[in-house]
Short mmCIF file of C-alpha atoms and ligand atoms in Angstrom, two decimals:
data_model
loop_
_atom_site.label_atom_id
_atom_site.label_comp_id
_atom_site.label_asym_id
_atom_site.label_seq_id
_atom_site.Cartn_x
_atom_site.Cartn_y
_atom_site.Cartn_z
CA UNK A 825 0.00 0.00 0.00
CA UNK A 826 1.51 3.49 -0.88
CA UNK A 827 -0.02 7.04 0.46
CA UNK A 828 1.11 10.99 -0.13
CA UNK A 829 0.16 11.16 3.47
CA UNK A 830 -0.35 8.21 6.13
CA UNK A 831 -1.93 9.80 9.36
CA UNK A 832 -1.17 7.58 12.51
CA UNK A 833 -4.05 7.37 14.96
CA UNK A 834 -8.02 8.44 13.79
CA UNK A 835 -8.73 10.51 17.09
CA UNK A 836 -9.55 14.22 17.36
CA UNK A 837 -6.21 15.28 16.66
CA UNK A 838 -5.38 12.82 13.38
CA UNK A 839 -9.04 13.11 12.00
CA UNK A 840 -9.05 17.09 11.77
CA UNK A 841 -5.51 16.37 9.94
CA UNK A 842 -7.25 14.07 7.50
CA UNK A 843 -9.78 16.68 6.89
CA UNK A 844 -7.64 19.35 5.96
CA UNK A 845 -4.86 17.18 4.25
CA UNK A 846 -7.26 16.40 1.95
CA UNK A 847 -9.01 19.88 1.55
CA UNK A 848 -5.46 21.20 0.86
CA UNK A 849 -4.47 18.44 -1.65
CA UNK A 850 -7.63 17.11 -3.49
CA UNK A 851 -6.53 14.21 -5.31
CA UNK A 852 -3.51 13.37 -2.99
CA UNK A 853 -3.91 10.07 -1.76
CA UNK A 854 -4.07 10.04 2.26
CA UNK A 855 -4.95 7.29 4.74
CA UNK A 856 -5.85 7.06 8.60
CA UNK A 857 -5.07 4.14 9.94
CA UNK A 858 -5.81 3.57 13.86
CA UNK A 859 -5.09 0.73 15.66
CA UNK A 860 -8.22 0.45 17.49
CA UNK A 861 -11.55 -1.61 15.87
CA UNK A 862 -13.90 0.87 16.33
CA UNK A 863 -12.67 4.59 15.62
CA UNK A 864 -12.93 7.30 17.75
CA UNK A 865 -13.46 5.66 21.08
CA UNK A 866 -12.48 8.67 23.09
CA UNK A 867 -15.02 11.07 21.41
CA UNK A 868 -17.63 8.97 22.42
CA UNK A 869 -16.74 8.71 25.96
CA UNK A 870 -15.59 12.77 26.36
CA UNK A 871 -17.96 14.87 28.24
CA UNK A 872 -19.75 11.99 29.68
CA UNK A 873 -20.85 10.58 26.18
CA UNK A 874 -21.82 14.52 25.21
CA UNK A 875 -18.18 15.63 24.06
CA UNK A 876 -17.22 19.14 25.22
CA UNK A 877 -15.99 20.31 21.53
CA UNK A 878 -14.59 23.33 23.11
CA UNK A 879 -14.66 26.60 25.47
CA UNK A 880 -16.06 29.66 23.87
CA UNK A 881 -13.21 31.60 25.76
CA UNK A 882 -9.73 29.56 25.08
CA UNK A 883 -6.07 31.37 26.76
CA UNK A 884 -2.74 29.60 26.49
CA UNK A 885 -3.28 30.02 30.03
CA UNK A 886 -5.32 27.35 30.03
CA UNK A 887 -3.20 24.99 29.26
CA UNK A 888 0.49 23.29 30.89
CA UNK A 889 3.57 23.26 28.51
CA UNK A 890 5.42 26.16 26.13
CA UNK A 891 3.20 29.10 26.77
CA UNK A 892 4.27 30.80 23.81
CA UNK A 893 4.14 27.85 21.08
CA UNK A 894 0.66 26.99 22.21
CA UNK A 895 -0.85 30.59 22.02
CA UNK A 896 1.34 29.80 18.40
CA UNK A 897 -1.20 27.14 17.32
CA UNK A 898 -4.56 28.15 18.93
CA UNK A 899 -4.47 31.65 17.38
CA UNK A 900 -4.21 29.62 14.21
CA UNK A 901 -7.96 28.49 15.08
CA UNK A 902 -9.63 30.28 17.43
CA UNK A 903 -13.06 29.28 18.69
CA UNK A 904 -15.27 31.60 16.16
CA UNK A 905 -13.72 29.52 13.35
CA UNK A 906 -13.73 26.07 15.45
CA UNK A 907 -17.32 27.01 15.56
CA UNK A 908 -17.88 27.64 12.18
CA UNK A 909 -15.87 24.11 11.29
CA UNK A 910 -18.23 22.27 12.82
CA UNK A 911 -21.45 24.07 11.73
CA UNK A 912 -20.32 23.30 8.38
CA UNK A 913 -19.72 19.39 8.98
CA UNK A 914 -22.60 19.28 10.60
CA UNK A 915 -22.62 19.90 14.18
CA UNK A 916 -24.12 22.77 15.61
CA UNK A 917 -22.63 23.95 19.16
CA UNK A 918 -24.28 24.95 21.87
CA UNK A 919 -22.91 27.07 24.91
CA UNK A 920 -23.51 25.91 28.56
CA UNK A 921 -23.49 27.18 31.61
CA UNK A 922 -19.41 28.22 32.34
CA UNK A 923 -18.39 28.55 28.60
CA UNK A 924 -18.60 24.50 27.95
CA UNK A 925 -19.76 24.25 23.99
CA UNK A 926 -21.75 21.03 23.44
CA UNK A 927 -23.14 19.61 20.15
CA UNK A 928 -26.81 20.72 20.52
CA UNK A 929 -28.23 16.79 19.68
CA UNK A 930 -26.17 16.22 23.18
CA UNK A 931 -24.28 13.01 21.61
CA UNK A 932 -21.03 12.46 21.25
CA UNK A 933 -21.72 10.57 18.29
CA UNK A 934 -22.59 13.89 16.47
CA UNK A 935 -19.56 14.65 16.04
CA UNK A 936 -17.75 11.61 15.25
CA UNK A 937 -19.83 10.89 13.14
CA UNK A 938 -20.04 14.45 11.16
CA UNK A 939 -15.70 14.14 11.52
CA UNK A 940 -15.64 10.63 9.94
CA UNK A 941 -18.04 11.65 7.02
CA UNK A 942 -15.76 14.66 7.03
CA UNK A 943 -12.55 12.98 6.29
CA UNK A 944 -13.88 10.47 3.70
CA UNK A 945 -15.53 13.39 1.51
CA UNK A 946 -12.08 15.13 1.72
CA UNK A 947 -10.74 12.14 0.25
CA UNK A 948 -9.26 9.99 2.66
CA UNK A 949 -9.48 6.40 3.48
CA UNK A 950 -10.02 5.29 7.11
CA UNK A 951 -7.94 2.27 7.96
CA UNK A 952 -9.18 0.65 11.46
CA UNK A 953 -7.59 -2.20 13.34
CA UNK A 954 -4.34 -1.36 11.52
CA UNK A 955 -2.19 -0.65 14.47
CA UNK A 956 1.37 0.41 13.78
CA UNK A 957 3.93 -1.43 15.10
CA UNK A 958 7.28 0.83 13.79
CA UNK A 959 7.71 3.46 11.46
CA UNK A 960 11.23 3.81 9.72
CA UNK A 961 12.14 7.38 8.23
CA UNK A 962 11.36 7.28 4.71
CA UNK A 963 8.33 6.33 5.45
CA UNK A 964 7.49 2.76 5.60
CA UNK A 965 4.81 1.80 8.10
CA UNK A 966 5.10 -1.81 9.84
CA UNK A 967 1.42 -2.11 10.44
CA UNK A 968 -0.93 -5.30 11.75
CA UNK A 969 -2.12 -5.50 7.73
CA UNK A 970 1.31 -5.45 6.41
CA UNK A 971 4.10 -2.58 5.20
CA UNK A 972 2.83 0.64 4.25
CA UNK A 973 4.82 3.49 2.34
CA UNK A 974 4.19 7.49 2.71
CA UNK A 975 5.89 10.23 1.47
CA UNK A 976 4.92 11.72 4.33
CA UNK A 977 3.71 10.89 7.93
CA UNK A 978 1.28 12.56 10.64
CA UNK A 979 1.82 11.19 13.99
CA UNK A 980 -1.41 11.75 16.14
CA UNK A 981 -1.27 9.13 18.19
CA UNK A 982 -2.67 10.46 21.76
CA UNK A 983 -1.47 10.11 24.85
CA UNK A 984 -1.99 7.27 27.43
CA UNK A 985 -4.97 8.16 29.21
CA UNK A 986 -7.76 5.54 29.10
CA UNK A 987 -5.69 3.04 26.86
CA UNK A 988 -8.23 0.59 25.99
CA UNK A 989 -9.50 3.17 23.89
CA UNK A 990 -6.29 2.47 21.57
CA UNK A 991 -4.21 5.25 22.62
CA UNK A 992 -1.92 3.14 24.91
CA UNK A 993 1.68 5.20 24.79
CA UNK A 994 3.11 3.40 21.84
CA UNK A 995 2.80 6.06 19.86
CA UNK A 996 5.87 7.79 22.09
CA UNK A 997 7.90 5.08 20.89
CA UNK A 998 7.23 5.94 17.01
CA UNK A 999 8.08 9.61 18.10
CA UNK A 1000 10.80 8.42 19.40
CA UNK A 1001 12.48 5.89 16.75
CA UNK A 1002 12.22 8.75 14.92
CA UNK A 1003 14.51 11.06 16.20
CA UNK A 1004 12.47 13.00 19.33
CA UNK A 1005 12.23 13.08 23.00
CA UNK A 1006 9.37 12.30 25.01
CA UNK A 1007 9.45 14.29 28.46
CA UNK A 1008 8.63 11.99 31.35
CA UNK A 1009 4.27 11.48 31.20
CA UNK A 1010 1.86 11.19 33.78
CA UNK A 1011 -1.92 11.19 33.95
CA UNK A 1012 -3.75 14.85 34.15
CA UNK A 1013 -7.46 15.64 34.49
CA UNK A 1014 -7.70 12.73 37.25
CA UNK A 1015 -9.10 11.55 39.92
CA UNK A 1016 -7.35 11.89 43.58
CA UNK A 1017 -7.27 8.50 46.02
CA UNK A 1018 -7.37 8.83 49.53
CA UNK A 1019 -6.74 5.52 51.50
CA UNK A 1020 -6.54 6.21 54.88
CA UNK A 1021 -10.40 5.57 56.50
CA UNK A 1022 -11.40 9.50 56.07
CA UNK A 1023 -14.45 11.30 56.32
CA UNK A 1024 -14.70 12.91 52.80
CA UNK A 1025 -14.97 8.98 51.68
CA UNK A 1026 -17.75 8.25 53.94
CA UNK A 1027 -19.76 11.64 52.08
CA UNK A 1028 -19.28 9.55 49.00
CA UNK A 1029 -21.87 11.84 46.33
CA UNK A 1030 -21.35 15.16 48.50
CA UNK A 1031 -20.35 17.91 46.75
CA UNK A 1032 -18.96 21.79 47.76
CA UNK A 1033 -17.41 24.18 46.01
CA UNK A 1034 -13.65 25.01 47.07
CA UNK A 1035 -10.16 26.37 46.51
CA UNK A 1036 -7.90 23.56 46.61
CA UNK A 1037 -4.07 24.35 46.90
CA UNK A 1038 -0.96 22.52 46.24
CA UNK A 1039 1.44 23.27 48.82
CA UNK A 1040 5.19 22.67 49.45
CA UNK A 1041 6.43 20.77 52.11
CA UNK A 1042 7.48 24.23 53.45
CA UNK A 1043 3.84 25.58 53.02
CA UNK A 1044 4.47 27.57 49.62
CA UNK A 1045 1.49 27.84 47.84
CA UNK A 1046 2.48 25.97 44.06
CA UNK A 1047 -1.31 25.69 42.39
CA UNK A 1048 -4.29 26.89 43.21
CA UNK A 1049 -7.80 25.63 41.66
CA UNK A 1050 -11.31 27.10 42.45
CA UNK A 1051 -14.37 25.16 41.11
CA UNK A 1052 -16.97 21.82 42.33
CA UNK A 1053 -15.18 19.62 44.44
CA UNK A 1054 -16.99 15.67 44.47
CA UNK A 1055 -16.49 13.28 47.53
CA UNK A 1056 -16.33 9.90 46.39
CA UNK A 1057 -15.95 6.08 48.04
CA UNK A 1058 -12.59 6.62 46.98
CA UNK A 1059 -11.62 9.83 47.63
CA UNK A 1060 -11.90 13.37 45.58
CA UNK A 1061 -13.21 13.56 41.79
CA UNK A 1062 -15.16 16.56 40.09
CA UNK A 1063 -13.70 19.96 38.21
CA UNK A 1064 -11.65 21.35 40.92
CA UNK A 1065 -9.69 17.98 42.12
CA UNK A 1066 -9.24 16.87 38.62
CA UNK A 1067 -7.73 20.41 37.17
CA UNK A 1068 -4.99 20.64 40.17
CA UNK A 1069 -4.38 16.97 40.14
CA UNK A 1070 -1.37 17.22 37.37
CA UNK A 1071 0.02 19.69 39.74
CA UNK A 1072 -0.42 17.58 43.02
CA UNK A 1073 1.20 14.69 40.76
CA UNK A 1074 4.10 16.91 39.60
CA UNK A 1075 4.78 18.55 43.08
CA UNK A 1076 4.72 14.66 44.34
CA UNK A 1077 7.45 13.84 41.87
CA UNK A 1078 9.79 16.68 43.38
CA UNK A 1079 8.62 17.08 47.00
CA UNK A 1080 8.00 13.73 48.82
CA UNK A 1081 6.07 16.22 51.49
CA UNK A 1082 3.63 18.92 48.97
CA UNK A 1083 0.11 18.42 49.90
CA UNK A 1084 -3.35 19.19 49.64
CA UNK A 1085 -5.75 21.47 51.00
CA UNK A 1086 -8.87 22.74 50.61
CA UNK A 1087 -10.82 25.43 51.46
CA UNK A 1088 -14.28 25.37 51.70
CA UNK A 1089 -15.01 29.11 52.22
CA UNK A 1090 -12.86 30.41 48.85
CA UNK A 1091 -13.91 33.61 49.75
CA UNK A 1092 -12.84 33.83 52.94
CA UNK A 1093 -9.34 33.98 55.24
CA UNK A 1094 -8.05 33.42 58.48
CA UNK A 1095 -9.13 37.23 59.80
CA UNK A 1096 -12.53 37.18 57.90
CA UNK A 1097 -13.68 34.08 59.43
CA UNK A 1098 -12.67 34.69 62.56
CA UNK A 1099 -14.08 38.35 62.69
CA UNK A 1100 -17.46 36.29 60.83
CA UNK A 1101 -17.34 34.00 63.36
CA UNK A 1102 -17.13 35.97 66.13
CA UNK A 1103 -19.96 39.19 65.05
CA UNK A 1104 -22.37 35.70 65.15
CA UNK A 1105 -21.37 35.20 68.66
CA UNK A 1106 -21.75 38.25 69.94
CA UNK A 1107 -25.18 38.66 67.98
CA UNK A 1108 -26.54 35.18 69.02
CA UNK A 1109 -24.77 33.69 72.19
CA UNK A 1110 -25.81 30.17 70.97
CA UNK A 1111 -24.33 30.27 67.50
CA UNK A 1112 -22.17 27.82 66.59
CA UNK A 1113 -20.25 27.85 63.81
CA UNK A 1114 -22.34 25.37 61.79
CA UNK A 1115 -25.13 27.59 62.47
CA UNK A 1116 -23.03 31.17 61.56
CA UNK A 1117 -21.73 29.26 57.95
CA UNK A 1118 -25.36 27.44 57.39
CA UNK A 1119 -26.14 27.74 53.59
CA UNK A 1120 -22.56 29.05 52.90
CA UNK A 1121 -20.83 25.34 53.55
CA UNK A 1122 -23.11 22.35 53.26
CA UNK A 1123 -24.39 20.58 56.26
CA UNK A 1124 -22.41 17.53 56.10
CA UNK A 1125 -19.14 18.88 56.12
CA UNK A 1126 -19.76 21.38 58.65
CA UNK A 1127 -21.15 18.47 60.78
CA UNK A 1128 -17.83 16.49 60.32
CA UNK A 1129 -15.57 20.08 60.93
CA UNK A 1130 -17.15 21.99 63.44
CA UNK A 1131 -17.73 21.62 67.14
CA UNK A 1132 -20.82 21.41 68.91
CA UNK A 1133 -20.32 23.86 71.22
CA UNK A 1134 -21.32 27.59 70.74
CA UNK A 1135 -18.84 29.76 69.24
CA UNK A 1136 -18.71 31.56 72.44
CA UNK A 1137 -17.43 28.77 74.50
CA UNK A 1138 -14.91 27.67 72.30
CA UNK A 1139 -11.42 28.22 73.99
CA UNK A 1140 -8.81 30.48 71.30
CA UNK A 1141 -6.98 27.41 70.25
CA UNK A 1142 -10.46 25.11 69.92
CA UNK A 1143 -11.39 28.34 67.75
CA UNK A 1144 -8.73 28.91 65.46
CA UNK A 1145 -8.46 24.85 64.65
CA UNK A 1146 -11.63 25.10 63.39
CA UNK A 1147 -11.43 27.78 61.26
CA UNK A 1148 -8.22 25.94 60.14
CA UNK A 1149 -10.20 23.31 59.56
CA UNK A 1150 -12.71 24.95 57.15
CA UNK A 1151 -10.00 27.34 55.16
CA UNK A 1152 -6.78 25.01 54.93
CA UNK A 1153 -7.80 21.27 55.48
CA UNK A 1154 -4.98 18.82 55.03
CA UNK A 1155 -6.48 16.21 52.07
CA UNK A 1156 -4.07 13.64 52.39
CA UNK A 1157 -3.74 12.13 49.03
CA UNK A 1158 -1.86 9.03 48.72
CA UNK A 1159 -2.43 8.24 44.95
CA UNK A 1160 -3.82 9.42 41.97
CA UNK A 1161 -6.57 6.53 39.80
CA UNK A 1162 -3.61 6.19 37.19
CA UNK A 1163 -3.95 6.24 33.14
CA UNK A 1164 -7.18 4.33 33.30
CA UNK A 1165 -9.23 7.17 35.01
CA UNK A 1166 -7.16 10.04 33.86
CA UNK A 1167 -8.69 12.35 30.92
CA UNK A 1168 -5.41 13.31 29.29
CA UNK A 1169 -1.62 12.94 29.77
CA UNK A 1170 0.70 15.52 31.13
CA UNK A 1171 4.21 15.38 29.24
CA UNK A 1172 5.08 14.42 25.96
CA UNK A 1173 7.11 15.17 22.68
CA UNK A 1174 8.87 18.37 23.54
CA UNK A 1175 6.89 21.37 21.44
CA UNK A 1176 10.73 22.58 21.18
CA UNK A 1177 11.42 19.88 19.11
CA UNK A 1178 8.32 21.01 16.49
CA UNK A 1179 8.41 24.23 13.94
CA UNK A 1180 4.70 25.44 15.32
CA UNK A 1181 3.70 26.94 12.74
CA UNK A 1182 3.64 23.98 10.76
CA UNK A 1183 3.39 20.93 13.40
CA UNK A 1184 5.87 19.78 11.42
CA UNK A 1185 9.10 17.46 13.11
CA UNK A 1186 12.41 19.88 13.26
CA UNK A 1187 13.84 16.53 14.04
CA UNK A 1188 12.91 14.18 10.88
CA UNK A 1189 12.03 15.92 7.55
CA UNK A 1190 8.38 14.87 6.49
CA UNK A 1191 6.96 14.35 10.07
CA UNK A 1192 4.10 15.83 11.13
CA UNK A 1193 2.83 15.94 15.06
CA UNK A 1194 -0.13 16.95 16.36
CA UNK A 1195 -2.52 16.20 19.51
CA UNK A 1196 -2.02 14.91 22.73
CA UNK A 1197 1.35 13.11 21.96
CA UNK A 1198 2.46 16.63 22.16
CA UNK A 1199 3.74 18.32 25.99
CA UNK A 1200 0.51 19.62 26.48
CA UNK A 1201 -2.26 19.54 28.73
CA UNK A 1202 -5.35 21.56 28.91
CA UNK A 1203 -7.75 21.96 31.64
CA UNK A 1204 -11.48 20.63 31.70
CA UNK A 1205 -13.67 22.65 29.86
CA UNK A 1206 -13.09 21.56 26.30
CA UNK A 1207 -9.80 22.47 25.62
CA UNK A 1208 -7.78 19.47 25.35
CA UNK A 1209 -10.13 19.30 22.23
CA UNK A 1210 -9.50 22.54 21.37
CA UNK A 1211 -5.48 21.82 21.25
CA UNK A 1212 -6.35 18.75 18.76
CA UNK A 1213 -8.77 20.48 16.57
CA UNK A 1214 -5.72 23.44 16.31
CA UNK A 1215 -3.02 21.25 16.22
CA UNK A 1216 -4.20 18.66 13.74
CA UNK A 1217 -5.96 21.26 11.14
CA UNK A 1218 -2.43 22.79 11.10
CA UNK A 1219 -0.64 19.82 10.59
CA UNK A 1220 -2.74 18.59 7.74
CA UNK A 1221 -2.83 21.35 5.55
CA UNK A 1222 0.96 22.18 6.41
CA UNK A 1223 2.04 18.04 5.49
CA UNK A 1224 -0.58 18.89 2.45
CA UNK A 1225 0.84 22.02 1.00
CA UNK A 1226 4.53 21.47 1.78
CA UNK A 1227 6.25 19.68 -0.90
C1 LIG B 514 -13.06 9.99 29.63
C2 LIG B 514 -12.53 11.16 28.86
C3 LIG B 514 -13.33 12.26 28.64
C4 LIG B 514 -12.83 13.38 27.96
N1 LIG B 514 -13.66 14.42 27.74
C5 LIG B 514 -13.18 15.52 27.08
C6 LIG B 514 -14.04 16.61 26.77
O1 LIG B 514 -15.27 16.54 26.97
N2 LIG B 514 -13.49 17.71 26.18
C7 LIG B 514 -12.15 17.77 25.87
O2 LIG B 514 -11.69 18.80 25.36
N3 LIG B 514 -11.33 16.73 26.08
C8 LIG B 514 -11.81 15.61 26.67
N4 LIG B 514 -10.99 14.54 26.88
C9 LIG B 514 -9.61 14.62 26.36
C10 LIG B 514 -9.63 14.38 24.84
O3 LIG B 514 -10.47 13.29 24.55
C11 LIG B 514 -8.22 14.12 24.29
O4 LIG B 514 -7.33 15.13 24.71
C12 LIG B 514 -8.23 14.07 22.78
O5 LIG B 514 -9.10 13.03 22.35
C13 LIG B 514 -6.84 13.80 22.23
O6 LIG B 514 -6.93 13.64 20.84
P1 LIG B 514 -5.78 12.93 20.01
O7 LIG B 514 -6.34 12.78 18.63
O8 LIG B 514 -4.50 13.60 20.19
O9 LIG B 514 -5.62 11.49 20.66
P2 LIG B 514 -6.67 10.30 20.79
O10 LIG B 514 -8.06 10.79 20.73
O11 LIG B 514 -6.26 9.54 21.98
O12 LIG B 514 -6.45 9.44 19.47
C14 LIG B 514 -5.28 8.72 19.22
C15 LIG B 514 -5.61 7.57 18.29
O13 LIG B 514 -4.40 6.95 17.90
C16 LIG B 514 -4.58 5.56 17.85
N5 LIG B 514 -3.28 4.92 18.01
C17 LIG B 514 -2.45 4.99 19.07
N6 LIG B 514 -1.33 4.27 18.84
C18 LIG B 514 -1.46 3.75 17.61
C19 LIG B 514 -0.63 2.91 16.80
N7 LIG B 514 0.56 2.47 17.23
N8 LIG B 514 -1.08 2.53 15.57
C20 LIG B 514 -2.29 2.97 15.12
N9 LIG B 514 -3.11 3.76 15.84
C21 LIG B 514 -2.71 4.15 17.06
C22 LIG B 514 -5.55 5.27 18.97
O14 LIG B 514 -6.25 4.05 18.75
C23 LIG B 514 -6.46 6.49 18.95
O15 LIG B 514 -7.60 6.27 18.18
C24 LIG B 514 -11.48 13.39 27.50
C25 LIG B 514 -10.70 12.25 27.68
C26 LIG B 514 -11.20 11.14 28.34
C27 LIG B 514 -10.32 9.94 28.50
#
C-alpha cells in the first residue's frame, strides 16, 4: 500500500488532519489508519458521552507546557472559526453554563460521526484495526495489515490516558524511533485516592465548592484551583480535584512532602472568618459555627468540621483549629486513579522539538505531530479538544501544501 500522506491514529487530533490534508491536496492520496476496531473511542466517551468540543473563551493560560508555542497554534484556530468548522460538517454547538460548547443533539456521536463523514468526503481512506507497530524514516509503516509506504507521515497518536480506547503510549515510541524526546508522562485531568479511613470517603456523592491548593512541604502555595469539588468512596473527583491533580502529581514527583488542602469558604481567610465568626457570637450567644456558615458550607461537612459547642465557648486554640479546619484542610492524598481514570496525559514530545507553525518534526524531515502526543495539557472545559482540533488542522494542511 503506498499514500502521499499516512496519518497515525483516527482521534480528534489525526481526524481534523485528514480533513484538511485532503481539503489542501484534493486528489492526494491520504490514509488514517488507527489501531483500534472501532474509531474514535475517546469522542464517544468525552464529556460523559456529550463531548465538550470546546470553550467559547480559550487562553494559552489554560493549558500546561510552552506558553508561547501553544498561544502559536490556537491563534491559528480560534473558537469563532472552530465554531464555524463544525457548523459546516454538521454539528451545531451549543454554549452551557461556564463557557462548555456542546453539540446541541447532546451526543457524542454527532460529532464523530459528522468528523468521519468529514474525512472520507475530503478524500481519505479510514484504515481501522491497523495498528502500527514501527515506522522507519522514509516512510514505511510496519502495520498489523502489512508494510505501508508514505511520502509523508502525521503522527497523532494520543497520549496514554484511558488506553483501551487504543491510545496506549506506543505512539511515544514511534516519536521516538524517529529522532524525538518524550518528556517523562503522567496522567492529568484525574481523579485523587485517599486511602486512609477519612471522612470525605464516607460523604461519597457530597459535593462543595472550594479552593484547593498545592502546597510545598514548606507551606508555599504551588497551584491553586477554584471550582466543584466531588467526595467519592474513593476519595476526591469533580472539576476542581481533577484540574490541580497534574500539579499535586508533579509537586509529588519533586517534594515527597507537597500536599493538599482545601478550602471550603474560597472567599474567605483566616481574619474574615474569625471576625465572621465571632460578630455571630456576639449577635446570638448560641451560634455555633455550623449555624453562623449554614447555607454558605453544606451541612455535612460542617457536621464532620465543626464543634458542637457555641462559638462563644470555644477556647482560642479550639477556635482557630476550626477555622483551620474549614480554610486550609490537610487532604491527604496518597495516589492518583492512574492512566485508566485520567482524561489526558501531562508530558510528551517536547513542542521545542516542532516548527509550530507547521506541526511539522524539526527533528525528521516529512513528520508531522499533532494532539495529545504533544507536551501539552489543557484543563477541563473543552480544551484538550481545542489543542487537537488546532493542532491537527495545522498539521494537515501544512504536510498537504509542503512539498
Ligand atoms: C473519559 C474522557 C473524557 C474526555 N472528555 C473531554 C471533553 O469533553 N473535552 C475535551 O476537550 N477533552 C476531553 N478529553 C480529552 C480528549 O479526549 C483528548 O485530549 C483528545 O481526544 C486527544 O486527541 P488525540 O487525537 O491527540 O488522541 P486520541 O483521541 O487519543 O487518538 C489517538 C488515536 O491513535 C490511535 N493509536 C495509538 N497508537 C497507535 C498505533 N501504534 N497505531 C495505530 N493507531 C494508534 C488510537 O487508537 C487512537 O484512536 C477526555 C478524555 C477522556 C479519557
Amino acid at each position: 500500500m503506498q499514500f502521499d500522506i499516512v496519518v497515525v491514529g483516527a482521534g480528534a487530533a489525526g481526524l481534523t488532519a485528514a480533513i484538511f490534508a485532503g481539503r489542501s491536496a484534493p486528489g492526494a492520496r491520504i490514509a488514517v489508519v488507527d489501531g483500534a476496531e472501532k474509531i474514535g473511542a475517546k469522542i464517544l466517551i468525552a464529556g460523559g458521552g456529550r463531548c465538550n468540543v470546546t470553550h467559547d473563551v480559550v487562553f494559552p493560560d489554560d493549558f500546561n507546557g510552552s506558553r508561547n508555542a501553544i498561544a502559536k497554534v490556537l491563534r491559528t484556530f480560534p473558537v469563532d472559526k472552530t465554531i464555524a468548522f463544525f457548523e459546516e460538517i454538521g454539528v451545531t454547538l451549543k454554549r452551557e453554563e461556564g463557557g462548555k460548547l456542546f453539540p446541541i443533539t447532546d451526543r457524542a456521536k454527532t460529532v464523530l460521526d459528522a468528523l468521519l463523514d468529514a474525512t472520507r468526503d475530503a478524500g481519505a481512506s479510514i484504515l481501522p484495526e491497523t495498528r502500527v507497530a514501527t515506522i522507519h524514516a522514509g516512510f514505511a509503516l510496519d502495520t498489523s495489515r502489512g508494510r505501508i509506504e508514505a511520502g509523508k507521515v502525521i503522527l497523532a497518536t494520543g497520549g496514554r490516558s484511558v488506553p483501551k480506547t487504543g491510545s496506549d503510549g506506543h505512539g511515544y515510541l514511534l516519536a521516538r524511533a524517529l529522532g524525538h524526546t518524550v518528556s517523562e508522562i503522567f496522567p492529568a485531568l484525574v481523579p485523587l485516592v485517599i486511602e486512609e479511613p477519612h471522612w470525605i470517603r464516607e460523604l461519597s456523592g457530597t459535593s462543595a465548592e472550594v479552593e484547593l491548593a498545592v502546597r510545598s512541604g514548606t507551606g508555599r502555595v504551588l497551584a491553586r484551583q477554584r471550582g466543584a469539588m466531588l467526595m467519592t468512596h474513593f476519595g476526591i473527583s469533580g472539576p476542581a480535584p481533577l484540574d490541580i491533580s497534574r500539579h499535586w502529581i508533579d509537586a509529588r514527583r519533586s517534594d515527597g512532602e507537597a500536599r493538599l488542602t482545601a478550602s471550603f469558604l474560597p472567599a474567605e481567610d483566616f481574619e474574615s472568618l474569625e471576625k465572621k465568626l465571632l460578630k455571630a457570637a456576639k449577635r446570638y450567644p448560641h451560634a455555633t459555627a455550623a449555624s453562623a456558615l449554614r447555607g454558605a458550607v453544606p451541612e455535612r461537612i460542617l457536621d464532620r468540621l465543626t464543634p458542637p459547642a457555641p462559638i462563644a465557648r470555644l477556647s482560642r486554640d479550639e477556635r482557630r483549629a476550626t477555622i483551620r479546619s474549614l480554610i486550609e484542610l490537610g487532604i491527604p492524598v496518597s495516589r492518583d486513579r492512574g492512566f485508566d481514570y485520567a482524561e489526558v496525559t501531562a508530558g510528551g514530545v517536547p513542542l521545542d522539538e516542532i516548527e509550530v507553525g507547521t506541526m511539522a518534526s524539526r527533528r525528521t524531515p516529512g513528520l508531522y505531530l499533532c494532539g495529545e502526543i504533544l507536551d501539552v495539557d489543557g484543563r477541563i472545559g473543552g480544551y484538550n479538544f481545542q489543542w487537537a482540533w488546532a493542532s491537527g488542522r495545522l498539521a494537515g494542511m501544512h504536510c498537504a501544501n509542503r512539498s
